[in-house]
Coordinates of C-alpha atoms and ligand atoms in Angstrom, one line a residue:
M1 CA -4.5 -40.8 -29.6
N2 CA -5.5 -41.8 -26.1
F3 CA -8.6 -39.8 -24.8
T4 CA -6.7 -38.9 -21.5
I5 CA -3.5 -38.0 -23.1
F6 CA -5.7 -35.8 -25.2
F7 CA -7.0 -34.0 -22.3
I8 CA -3.8 -33.5 -20.6
L9 CA -2.2 -31.9 -23.7
L10 CA -5.3 -29.6 -24.1
S11 CA -5.4 -28.4 -20.3
C12 CA -1.4 -27.7 -20.7
V13 CA -2.5 -25.5 -23.9
F14 CA -5.5 -24.2 -22.2
P15 CA -4.7 -23.8 -18.6
M16 CA -7.5 -21.5 -17.7
I17 CA -10.2 -23.6 -19.0
S18 CA -11.7 -26.4 -16.6
F19 CA -13.5 -29.3 -17.8
G20 CA -16.8 -30.9 -17.2
E21 CA -18.6 -28.1 -19.2
N22 CA -20.1 -28.3 -22.6
A23 CA -19.8 -26.7 -25.8
F24 CA -22.7 -24.2 -24.9
D25 CA -20.9 -23.1 -21.4
Y26 CA -17.7 -22.4 -23.3
A27 CA -19.5 -20.5 -26.0
L28 CA -21.2 -18.4 -23.3
K29 CA -17.8 -17.7 -21.7
G30 CA -16.6 -16.8 -24.8
Q31 CA -19.4 -14.4 -25.6
D32 CA -19.1 -12.7 -22.1
S33 CA -15.2 -12.4 -23.1
I34 CA -16.6 -10.5 -26.4
Q35 CA -18.4 -8.4 -24.0
Q36 CA -15.6 -7.5 -21.8
K37 CA -13.4 -6.5 -25.1
N38 CA -11.0 -9.5 -24.1
F39 CA -11.3 -10.6 -27.7
N40 CA -7.8 -13.0 -27.4
Q41 CA -9.4 -14.9 -24.2
A42 CA -13.0 -15.2 -26.4
I43 CA -10.9 -16.7 -29.4
I44 CA -9.5 -19.4 -26.7
E45 CA -12.8 -20.3 -25.2
L46 CA -14.8 -20.2 -28.3
E47 CA -12.1 -22.6 -30.3
H48 CA -12.4 -24.5 -27.3
A49 CA -16.0 -24.6 -27.7
L50 CA -15.9 -25.4 -31.4
R51 CA -13.6 -28.6 -30.4
L52 CA -16.7 -30.0 -28.5
D53 CA -19.2 -29.1 -31.1
N54 CA -18.2 -28.1 -34.6
R55 CA -21.3 -28.1 -36.0
N56 CA -23.0 -24.9 -34.4
N57 CA -23.1 -22.0 -36.5
W58 CA -23.7 -19.5 -33.8
I59 CA -20.4 -20.6 -31.8
F60 CA -18.4 -19.9 -35.3
G61 CA -20.6 -16.7 -35.6
L62 CA -19.3 -15.8 -32.4
L63 CA -15.6 -16.5 -33.3
G64 CA -16.1 -14.8 -36.3
R65 CA -17.1 -11.6 -34.2
A66 CA -14.1 -12.1 -31.9
Y67 CA -11.7 -12.3 -34.8
Y68 CA -13.3 -9.3 -36.7
S69 CA -13.0 -7.1 -33.3
S70 CA -9.2 -8.3 -32.6
G71 CA -8.7 -7.1 -36.0
N72 CA -7.8 -10.6 -37.7
M73 CA -10.2 -10.0 -40.8
E74 CA -9.1 -13.2 -42.6
K75 CA -9.8 -15.5 -39.6
A76 CA -13.1 -13.6 -39.0
L77 CA -14.1 -14.3 -42.7
T78 CA -13.3 -18.0 -42.3
A79 CA -15.0 -18.3 -39.0
F80 CA -18.4 -16.6 -40.6
R81 CA -18.1 -18.5 -43.8
Q82 CA -18.1 -21.7 -41.6
A83 CA -21.1 -20.2 -39.8
V84 CA -22.8 -20.0 -43.3
N85 CA -22.0 -23.4 -44.4
L86 CA -23.4 -25.0 -41.5
D87 CA -26.7 -22.7 -41.7
D88 CA -27.3 -21.0 -44.9
S89 CA -30.3 -19.1 -43.1
D90 CA -27.4 -17.3 -40.6
T91 CA -28.0 -14.1 -42.4
Y92 CA -25.8 -12.3 -39.6
S93 CA -22.8 -14.1 -40.6
R94 CA -23.5 -13.6 -44.6
M95 CA -23.8 -9.8 -43.7
M96 CA -20.4 -10.1 -41.5
I97 CA -18.9 -11.7 -44.8
D98 CA -20.2 -8.8 -47.0
I99 CA -18.9 -6.2 -44.4
I100 CA -15.4 -7.5 -44.4
R101 CA -15.2 -8.0 -48.0
Q102 CA -16.7 -4.3 -48.4
K103 CA -14.2 -2.8 -46.0
S104 CA -10.9 -4.0 -47.9
L105 CA -12.3 -3.0 -51.0
S106 CA -13.3 0.5 -49.7
R107 CA -10.0 1.0 -47.3
S108 CA -7.8 2.4 -50.1
I109 CA -10.7 4.6 -51.3
K110 CA -12.3 6.2 -48.5
K111 CA -12.0 7.0 -44.7
Q112 CA -13.9 4.4 -42.5
S113 CA -16.8 6.6 -41.1
K114 CA -17.8 6.1 -37.4
E115 CA -21.3 5.4 -38.2
P116 CA -22.3 2.0 -38.8
T117 CA -23.3 1.2 -42.4
H118 CA -26.8 0.3 -43.3
L119 CA -25.5 -3.5 -43.8
E120 CA -23.8 -3.2 -40.4
K121 CA -27.0 -2.4 -38.7
Q122 CA -29.0 -5.0 -40.4
A123 CA -26.2 -7.5 -39.2
I124 CA -26.3 -6.1 -35.5
H125 CA -30.1 -6.7 -35.5
E126 CA -30.0 -10.0 -37.2
Q127 CA -27.1 -11.2 -34.2
K128 CA -29.8 -10.2 -31.6
L129 CA -32.4 -12.2 -33.4
I130 CA -29.9 -15.1 -33.2
L131 CA -29.3 -14.7 -29.7
E132 CA -32.8 -13.9 -28.5
K133 CA -33.8 -17.4 -30.2
L134 CA -30.9 -19.0 -29.0
Q135 CA -31.7 -18.1 -25.3
A136 CA -35.4 -19.1 -25.8
S137 CA -34.2 -22.4 -27.1
Q138 CA -31.7 -23.2 -24.6
E139 CA -34.6 -22.3 -21.7
L140 CA -31.8 -20.7 -20.1
G141 CA -33.0 -20.3 -16.7
Y142 CA -31.4 -16.9 -15.3
Q143 CA -29.0 -18.3 -12.5
I144 CA -27.6 -15.4 -10.3
K145 CA -24.7 -16.3 -8.4
R146 CA -22.4 -13.6 -8.5
I147 CA -24.2 -10.0 -7.2
V148 CA -22.8 -6.5 -7.1
I149 CA -24.5 -4.4 -4.3
D150 CA -24.5 -0.6 -5.0
P151 CA -25.2 1.8 -2.2
G152 CA -26.2 4.8 -3.7
H153 CA -24.2 8.2 -3.2
G154 CA -21.6 8.7 -0.8
G155 CA -18.8 11.2 0.1
F156 CA -19.7 14.7 -0.9
D157 CA -23.1 13.3 -2.6
S158 CA -25.2 12.8 0.4
G159 CA -28.3 11.8 -1.7
A160 CA -31.5 12.9 0.3
V161 CA -31.9 14.0 3.5
G162 CA -34.5 13.4 5.9
P163 CA -36.4 16.0 8.4
S164 CA -34.1 14.9 11.2
G165 CA -30.8 15.2 9.2
I166 CA -30.6 11.6 8.6
Q167 CA -28.6 11.1 5.2
E168 CA -29.6 8.6 2.3
K169 CA -25.8 7.8 1.8
N170 CA -25.4 6.4 5.0
I171 CA -28.7 4.3 5.4
V172 CA -28.1 2.7 2.1
L173 CA -24.2 1.7 3.3
E174 CA -26.1 0.1 6.0
L175 CA -28.3 -1.7 4.0
A176 CA -26.0 -2.7 1.4
L177 CA -23.4 -4.1 4.2
L178 CA -26.3 -6.1 5.7
L179 CA -27.3 -7.7 2.3
K180 CA -23.9 -8.6 1.8
K181 CA -23.6 -10.1 4.9
I182 CA -26.7 -12.2 4.7
L183 CA -25.8 -13.3 1.1
D184 CA -22.5 -14.3 2.1
Q185 CA -23.7 -16.6 4.7
K186 CA -25.2 -18.8 1.6
K187 CA -22.4 -20.7 -0.1
N188 CA -24.1 -20.1 -3.4
Y189 CA -23.6 -16.3 -3.8
K190 CA -20.6 -14.1 -4.4
T191 CA -21.1 -10.4 -3.4
F192 CA -19.2 -7.4 -4.1
L193 CA -19.8 -3.6 -3.2
T194 CA -19.1 -0.6 -5.2
R195 CA -18.2 1.3 -2.0
T196 CA -17.6 -0.2 1.6
S197 CA -17.5 3.3 3.4
D198 CA -18.4 7.1 2.9
Y199 CA -17.0 8.0 -0.4
Y200 CA -18.0 9.0 -3.6
V201 CA -18.0 6.6 -6.9
P202 CA -18.8 8.1 -10.2
L203 CA -22.1 6.6 -11.8
S204 CA -20.7 5.1 -14.7
E205 CA -17.7 3.7 -12.4
R206 CA -20.4 1.7 -10.5
T207 CA -21.5 -0.4 -13.4
T208 CA -17.8 -0.9 -14.8
I209 CA -17.0 -2.3 -11.2
A210 CA -19.9 -4.9 -11.9
N211 CA -19.3 -5.5 -15.5
Q212 CA -15.4 -6.5 -14.4
Y213 CA -16.9 -8.6 -11.7
Q214 CA -19.0 -10.2 -14.5
A215 CA -22.0 -10.1 -11.9
D216 CA -25.0 -11.7 -12.6
L217 CA -27.1 -8.9 -11.0
F218 CA -26.4 -5.4 -10.0
I219 CA -28.7 -3.9 -7.3
S220 CA -28.6 -0.2 -6.6
L221 CA -30.0 0.9 -3.1
H222 CA -31.6 4.2 -2.5
I223 CA -33.9 6.0 -0.6
N224 CA -36.8 8.2 -2.0
A225 CA -37.4 11.8 -1.2
S226 CA -40.5 13.9 -2.2
P227 CA -41.5 17.7 -1.6
N228 CA -44.8 16.3 -0.4
N229 CA -43.7 14.8 3.2
S230 CA -46.7 12.7 3.6
T231 CA -45.5 10.3 0.3
T232 CA -44.7 7.0 1.6
G233 CA -43.8 3.8 0.2
C234 CA -41.0 1.4 -1.8
S235 CA -40.7 1.0 -5.5
T236 CA -38.5 -0.9 -7.7
F237 CA -37.1 0.7 -11.2
Y238 CA -35.2 -0.7 -14.1
C239 CA -33.6 1.1 -16.8
A240 CA -35.4 1.9 -20.1
E241 CA -34.7 4.4 -22.7
K242 CA -38.2 6.2 -21.8
A243 CA -39.7 6.8 -18.4
S244 CA -42.5 4.9 -17.4
S245 CA -44.4 7.8 -15.7
E246 CA -43.7 11.3 -15.0
S247 CA -42.9 10.4 -11.3
A248 CA -40.5 7.7 -12.3
Q249 CA -38.6 10.3 -14.8
Q250 CA -38.5 12.5 -11.5
V251 CA -36.7 9.8 -9.5
A252 CA -34.1 9.0 -12.3
E253 CA -33.5 12.9 -12.7
S254 CA -32.9 13.2 -8.8
E255 CA -30.7 10.1 -8.9
N256 CA -28.8 11.2 -12.0
A257 CA -28.3 14.8 -10.9
V258 CA -25.0 13.8 -9.5
I259 CA -23.7 13.1 -13.1
Q260 CA -22.4 16.7 -13.7
F261 CA -19.6 16.0 -11.1
D262 CA -18.5 13.1 -12.8
S263 CA -15.7 13.5 -15.5
E264 CA -16.7 13.0 -19.1
K265 CA -15.6 9.3 -20.2
S266 CA -12.9 9.4 -22.8
Q267 CA -14.6 8.7 -26.2
S268 CA -12.7 6.4 -28.6
L269 CA -11.1 9.0 -30.9
N270 CA -10.0 6.1 -33.7
N271 CA -12.2 5.5 -36.8
K272 CA -12.5 2.0 -36.3
I273 CA -16.2 1.1 -35.6
D274 CA -16.6 -0.3 -32.6
I275 CA -19.1 -3.0 -33.5
E276 CA -18.9 -4.3 -29.9
E277 CA -20.2 -1.1 -28.6
I278 CA -23.1 -1.1 -31.2
L279 CA -24.0 -5.0 -30.2
F280 CA -24.0 -3.9 -26.6
F281 CA -26.9 -1.3 -27.6
F282 CA -29.2 -4.3 -28.6
E283 CA -28.0 -6.6 -25.7
R284 CA -28.8 -4.6 -23.0
K285 CA -32.2 -4.4 -24.3
L286 CA -32.1 -8.0 -23.2
Y287 CA -30.7 -7.3 -19.8
W288 CA -33.2 -4.8 -19.2
K289 CA -36.4 -7.2 -20.0
T290 CA -34.8 -9.5 -17.6
S291 CA -34.5 -6.8 -14.9
A292 CA -38.3 -5.9 -15.5
H293 CA -38.8 -9.5 -14.4
L294 CA -36.7 -9.5 -11.4
A295 CA -38.1 -6.0 -10.5
E296 CA -41.7 -7.4 -10.8
K297 CA -40.8 -10.9 -8.6
F298 CA -39.2 -8.3 -5.9
Q299 CA -41.6 -6.1 -5.7
K300 CA -44.4 -8.7 -4.8
Q301 CA -42.9 -9.2 -1.9
F302 CA -43.2 -5.7 -0.6
Q303 CA -45.8 -5.5 1.9
H304 CA -46.6 -3.7 5.4
P305 CA -45.2 -1.6 6.8
L306 CA -44.1 -0.3 3.4
K307 CA -46.8 0.7 0.9
N308 CA -46.0 -1.1 -2.3
L309 CA -45.5 1.7 -5.2
G310 CA -44.9 -0.6 -7.7
V311 CA -42.4 -1.0 -10.7
H312 CA -41.3 1.7 -12.8
S313 CA -38.7 2.3 -15.5
A314 CA -36.7 5.2 -16.3
N315 CA -33.3 6.4 -17.9
F316 CA -30.9 5.8 -15.0
Y317 CA -27.2 6.4 -15.8
V318 CA -26.2 4.1 -12.7
L319 CA -27.6 1.3 -14.5
K320 CA -27.6 2.1 -18.2
N321 CA -24.1 0.2 -18.9
A322 CA -24.4 -2.7 -16.7
K323 CA -24.1 -5.9 -19.0
M324 CA -26.2 -7.7 -16.7
P325 CA -29.8 -7.2 -15.4
A326 CA -29.8 -4.2 -12.9
V327 CA -32.4 -3.0 -10.5
L328 CA -32.6 0.2 -8.4
F329 CA -34.7 -0.1 -5.2
E330 CA -36.1 2.9 -3.6
T331 CA -37.0 1.5 -0.1
G332 CA -39.1 4.1 1.6
F333 CA -39.2 7.8 1.9
I334 CA -36.6 9.6 4.0
S335 CA -38.7 12.8 3.6
N336 CA -41.5 11.3 5.3
A337 CA -40.6 11.5 9.2
T338 CA -42.0 7.9 10.0
E339 CA -40.1 6.2 7.3
E340 CA -37.1 7.9 8.4
S341 CA -37.6 6.9 11.9
L342 CA -38.0 3.5 10.7
L343 CA -35.0 3.1 8.3
K344 CA -32.4 4.0 10.9
Q345 CA -33.6 1.4 13.0
T346 CA -31.5 -1.7 12.4
Q347 CA -34.3 -4.3 12.9
F348 CA -36.2 -2.2 9.9
Q349 CA -32.9 -2.4 8.0
L350 CA -32.8 -6.4 8.6
Y351 CA -36.5 -6.2 7.4
I352 CA -36.0 -4.7 4.0
V353 CA -32.7 -6.9 3.4
T354 CA -35.1 -10.0 4.2
V355 CA -37.5 -8.7 2.0
I356 CA -34.9 -8.3 -0.9
C357 CA -33.7 -11.8 -0.3
Q358 CA -37.1 -13.6 -0.3
G359 CA -37.9 -11.6 -3.6
L360 CA -34.8 -12.1 -5.7
F361 CA -33.2 -15.4 -4.2
R362 CA -36.1 -17.1 -2.4
L363 CA -34.3 -17.2 0.6
Ligands
LIG401 ZN1 -30.5 8.0 -4.3

């Protein structure tokens, strides 16, 4: 068949796919779709990637994963087998084959448990290693194009309040709008806000918004407060299971406090093992690693007039479920009268936003 006709036919079948990208790009898209739980879309993207490169066991593994999650065990099995045929050291696909076989045998004998089996845990671990190896080998420079900016608090949740009555929620909204304005002027970026005026958005919804926008970076803006009103400075946080220090733990506790007003996220009641959720548990550690790197990069820029309080990590609810690198800035102490008065000045807000742009985007 003539090549042009083939591509025209292909674009009729897959109108959502634009040409000019390689198999790896499509595979990454497929991986993103899997993370968004958009399995049918993932299957289309991955099968397209395989049409461009059918010797890549990683793509077959992803396709197997997409089929597995969409419930098509037969096709999942075929894809995992092809992955193993191409690379017999692909233990992830090997284990997934065993898992699928085991499931079909045990279905009639016992009810499936929610807990992953030993084999499933091992498969998840293997998959994580493959992903890490792949990311290192492709030397993926992290490209930030889509940014979700999260002005902390809002509505009934005022955040910290300064000695003159200035509320954190209002200052961080001004900072967020300013940051969006500056980034929007650069053609390379697309920005989104989690809130655009004074209303409350539950913590978990803020990252859901970022996940829906398929952002490359999530920035949560806050202002710190301390019972000691002489404390000043700026610090950057990223998410981790354990806090890096007692003071980081305190900051997370104060930012997490509002969670009590957020409604419980409905839990899946069916017995099907959500392998995507379990995989995300591992994948987010990769995001946290990139977040730490970005936080360091940013924090280095912070100089006079704000004291540099360094990079810290803690378990922030607002960052936890981001399927992308995510950082939280505590830009000054509202409890300190001098920083409070600086923070309400447009000129100073512009300074902070400029530092963010220089630190993260070299603008
Ligand atoms: Zn806050």
